[in-house]
Short mmCIF file of C-alpha atoms in Angstrom, two decimals:
data_model
loop_
_atom_site.label_atom_id
_atom_site.label_comp_id
_atom_site.label_asym_id
_atom_site.label_seq_id
_atom_site.Cartn_x
_atom_site.Cartn_y
_atom_site.Cartn_z
CA MET A 1 56.99 22.57 148.13
CA ILE A 2 60.57 22.81 148.88
CA VAL A 3 60.22 23.10 152.51
CA GLN A 4 57.81 20.28 152.53
CA THR A 5 60.34 18.20 150.76
CA LEU A 6 62.95 18.93 153.42
CA ILE A 7 60.63 18.11 156.17
CA VAL A 8 59.16 14.69 154.59
CA ALA A 9 62.66 13.50 153.57
CA PHE A 10 64.01 14.51 157.32
CA VAL A 11 61.13 12.44 158.95
CA VAL A 12 61.17 9.39 156.47
CA SER A 13 64.85 9.20 156.89
CA TYR A 14 64.80 9.57 160.80
CA VAL A 15 62.26 6.96 161.27
CA GLY A 16 63.83 4.45 158.44
CA SER A 17 67.18 4.65 160.37
CA ILE A 18 65.66 3.24 163.48
CA PRO A 19 65.90 -0.48 162.76
CA PRO A 20 69.19 -2.02 164.24
CA GLY A 21 71.90 -2.18 161.75
CA THR A 22 75.71 -1.93 161.68
CA ILE A 23 75.40 2.07 161.79
CA ASN A 24 73.26 2.85 164.60
CA VAL A 25 74.20 -0.05 166.71
CA SER A 26 77.93 0.97 166.18
CA VAL A 27 76.97 4.30 167.37
CA MET A 28 75.02 3.07 170.49
CA GLN A 29 77.88 0.96 171.45
CA LEU A 30 80.27 3.65 171.30
CA ALA A 31 78.03 5.68 173.51
CA ILE A 32 77.90 3.02 176.09
CA LEU A 33 81.77 2.88 176.08
CA ASN A 34 81.55 6.70 176.61
CA LYS A 35 83.37 7.20 173.22
CA ARG A 36 80.68 9.80 172.24
CA ARG A 37 82.99 11.97 170.42
CA ALA A 38 84.15 9.05 168.13
CA ALA A 39 80.29 8.36 167.88
CA VAL A 40 79.65 11.92 166.69
CA PHE A 41 82.43 11.57 163.89
CA PHE A 42 81.03 8.15 162.98
CA ALA A 43 77.59 9.63 162.63
CA LEU A 44 78.74 12.51 160.54
CA ALA A 45 80.52 10.18 158.15
CA ALA A 46 77.65 7.70 157.80
CA SER A 47 75.45 10.53 156.96
CA ALA A 48 77.99 12.02 154.25
CA VAL A 49 77.66 8.67 152.67
CA GLU A 50 73.92 8.74 152.82
CA PHE A 51 74.00 11.87 151.02
CA ILE A 52 76.02 10.29 148.17
CA TYR A 53 73.99 7.16 147.82
CA ALA A 54 70.68 9.29 147.94
CA GLY A 55 72.17 11.34 145.29
CA ILE A 56 72.75 8.51 143.17
CA THR A 57 69.25 7.00 143.98
CA VAL A 58 67.45 10.30 142.98
CA GLN A 59 69.43 10.72 139.73
CA PHE A 60 68.35 6.94 138.79
CA HIS A 61 64.87 7.78 139.81
CA ILE A 62 64.83 10.90 137.51
CA PHE A 63 66.38 8.94 134.75
CA LEU A 64 63.50 6.32 134.96
CA ASN A 65 60.81 8.99 135.00
CA ASN A 66 62.11 10.55 131.70
CA ASN A 67 61.82 7.05 130.07
CA GLU A 68 58.05 6.38 130.18
CA VAL A 69 58.36 2.78 128.90
CA ILE A 70 60.84 1.92 131.73
CA SER A 71 58.96 3.83 134.12
CA ASP A 72 55.79 1.98 133.70
CA TYR A 73 57.60 -1.34 134.52
CA PHE A 74 59.61 0.18 137.21
CA LYS A 75 56.42 1.34 139.09
CA ILE A 76 55.50 -2.19 139.24
CA ILE A 77 58.85 -3.34 140.36
CA THR A 78 58.88 -0.61 143.11
CA SER A 79 55.32 -1.71 144.52
CA LEU A 80 56.64 -5.36 144.66
CA ALA A 81 59.91 -4.12 146.23
CA LEU A 82 57.96 -2.28 148.88
CA ILE A 83 56.03 -5.39 149.63
CA VAL A 84 59.03 -7.75 149.71
CA LEU A 85 60.90 -5.13 152.15
CA GLY A 86 57.76 -5.22 154.13
CA PHE A 87 57.82 -8.97 154.34
CA TRP A 88 61.47 -9.06 155.01
CA ASN A 89 60.97 -6.59 158.00
CA ILE A 90 57.94 -8.50 159.43
CA PHE A 91 59.91 -11.71 159.64
CA SER A 92 63.34 -10.40 160.73
CA LYS A 93 64.62 -11.23 164.00
CA SER A 94 67.83 -9.14 164.19
CA THR A 95 68.49 -7.29 167.32
CA SER A 96 71.30 -4.90 168.67
CA SER A 97 73.03 -8.08 169.99
CA SER A 98 73.18 -9.71 166.66
CA VAL A 99 75.14 -6.87 165.08
CA LYS A 100 78.94 -7.15 165.34
CA VAL A 101 80.94 -4.05 165.26
CA ASP A 102 84.38 -2.69 166.13
CA THR A 103 84.16 -0.35 169.15
CA LYS A 104 87.85 0.39 169.40
CA LEU A 105 87.67 3.79 168.00
CA THR A 106 88.70 7.21 169.34
CA GLY A 107 88.15 10.71 168.21
CA ARG A 108 88.39 11.17 164.49
CA HIS A 109 89.02 7.71 163.82
CA GLY A 110 85.12 7.08 164.12
CA PHE A 111 84.93 9.29 160.95
CA ALA A 112 86.95 6.83 158.77
CA ARG A 113 85.05 3.85 160.38
CA GLY A 114 81.67 5.56 159.50
CA LEU A 115 82.79 6.07 155.93
CA ILE A 116 83.91 2.64 155.40
CA LEU A 117 80.67 1.06 157.00
CA GLY A 118 78.61 3.57 155.12
CA PHE A 119 80.10 2.55 151.91
CA LEU A 120 79.61 -1.01 152.70
CA ASN A 121 75.76 -0.39 153.11
CA PRO A 122 74.73 0.02 149.42
CA MET A 123 71.18 -1.59 150.35
CA THR A 124 70.01 1.78 151.06
CA ILE A 125 69.88 2.50 147.31
CA PRO A 126 67.25 0.22 146.38
CA PHE A 127 65.40 1.29 149.75
CA TRP A 128 65.32 4.84 148.97
CA LEU A 129 64.58 4.21 145.25
CA ALA A 130 61.38 2.64 146.12
CA ILE A 131 60.40 5.35 148.80
CA THR A 132 61.30 8.20 146.57
CA THR A 133 59.18 6.82 143.77
CA TYR A 134 56.44 6.46 146.20
CA LEU A 135 56.90 9.89 147.67
CA GLU A 136 57.04 11.71 144.59
CA ASN A 137 54.18 9.88 142.76
CA ASP A 138 51.85 10.83 145.76
CA GLU A 139 53.33 14.55 145.46
CA TRP A 140 54.67 14.39 148.91
CA ILE A 141 58.03 15.62 147.52
CA ASN A 142 59.53 17.29 144.46
CA VAL A 143 62.99 16.47 143.25
CA ASP A 144 63.17 19.03 140.38
CA GLU A 145 65.96 21.76 140.67
CA TYR A 146 66.16 22.82 144.39
CA GLY A 147 64.02 20.08 145.60
CA PHE A 148 66.56 17.59 144.54
CA TRP A 149 69.07 19.25 147.02
CA MET A 150 66.52 19.93 149.69
CA TYR A 151 65.56 16.00 149.46
CA LEU A 152 69.24 14.92 149.77
CA VAL A 153 69.76 17.40 152.82
CA GLY A 154 66.74 16.30 154.41
CA LEU A 155 67.57 12.31 153.97
CA SER A 156 71.19 13.08 155.39
CA LEU A 157 70.06 15.31 158.32
CA GLY A 158 67.31 12.72 159.25
CA THR A 159 70.05 10.01 159.59
CA PHE A 160 72.54 12.29 161.35
CA CYS A 161 69.80 13.47 163.92
CA LEU A 162 68.66 9.65 164.53
CA LEU A 163 72.38 8.80 165.12
CA LEU A 164 72.68 11.72 167.49
CA THR A 165 69.78 10.68 169.38
CA VAL A 166 71.05 6.94 169.61
CA ASN A 167 74.37 8.70 170.83
CA ALA A 168 72.53 10.72 173.42
CA ALA A 169 70.31 7.51 174.49
CA GLY A 170 73.21 5.30 174.82
CA LYS A 171 72.31 1.98 176.51
CA GLN A 172 68.52 3.16 176.70
CA PHE A 173 68.36 2.65 172.83
CA THR A 174 68.72 -1.12 173.33
CA LYS A 175 65.15 -1.09 174.66
CA ILE A 176 64.17 0.00 171.20
CA ALA A 177 66.82 -1.95 169.22
CA ASP A 178 65.94 -5.30 170.78
CA ASN A 179 62.29 -4.76 170.45
CA THR A 180 61.35 -6.74 167.23
CA PHE A 181 57.77 -5.66 167.11
CA LEU A 182 58.70 -1.87 167.26
CA VAL A 183 61.70 -1.88 164.81
CA HIS A 184 60.69 -4.70 162.54
CA LYS A 185 56.96 -5.47 162.67
CA VAL A 186 55.57 -1.84 162.48
CA PRO A 187 57.93 -0.70 159.61
CA GLY A 188 57.38 -3.97 157.83
CA LEU A 189 53.45 -3.50 157.95
CA MET A 190 53.85 0.16 156.81
CA LEU A 191 56.02 -0.88 154.00
CA PHE A 192 53.81 -3.69 153.01
CA GLY A 193 50.67 -1.48 153.17
CA LEU A 194 52.60 1.08 150.90
CA GLY A 195 53.53 -1.55 148.29
CA ILE A 196 49.83 -2.73 147.96
CA TYR A 197 48.28 0.77 147.91
CA PHE A 198 50.99 1.77 145.21
CA LEU A 199 50.11 -1.57 143.33
CA LEU A 200 46.61 -0.80 143.49
CA LYS A 201 46.95 2.82 142.18
CA LEU A 202 48.49 1.28 139.07
CA VAL A 203 45.88 -1.25 138.28
CA VAL A 204 42.63 0.59 139.19
#
């Protein structure tokens, strides 16, 4: 189960990091400017922040699960959050060109910039809270004891590897980042479907 938790966390994080945002578009633009070393440091810092935010998320998730009264209501809130996130993605029109980033970075300066932008992106907390609740309730993951650390490692590695992929792809990533159907509609439909499925499980 521990290995499964690591693999599931990695895959979900990798796929979940594809939609264009400040983090992955920054890495893409640095790669295009041949500042790949700065992009790697940037990706490392952003992944480290992801580890911290994921830890906060899972601890909050565990707290909710240990309080049955709160947990029952939160499962409903989680289902609705997934549906809202799904709608938001479906109707979103953001592309790589709509994300403004600072690309005047060299070497390890990218690490500091990655930390700053990572910490300025707390919206990952409600997203991972909803996803974590869904995954554990359907027994895809186990966040008890060692599973907790494997889950955090999986999420961080997934983010880091996606950013390394973006760095390697460079300008080619724009073909994906500017495809609103692929990066918004498909994930949006998946999140919407998960929310409906989760909600039906609670009421049936």
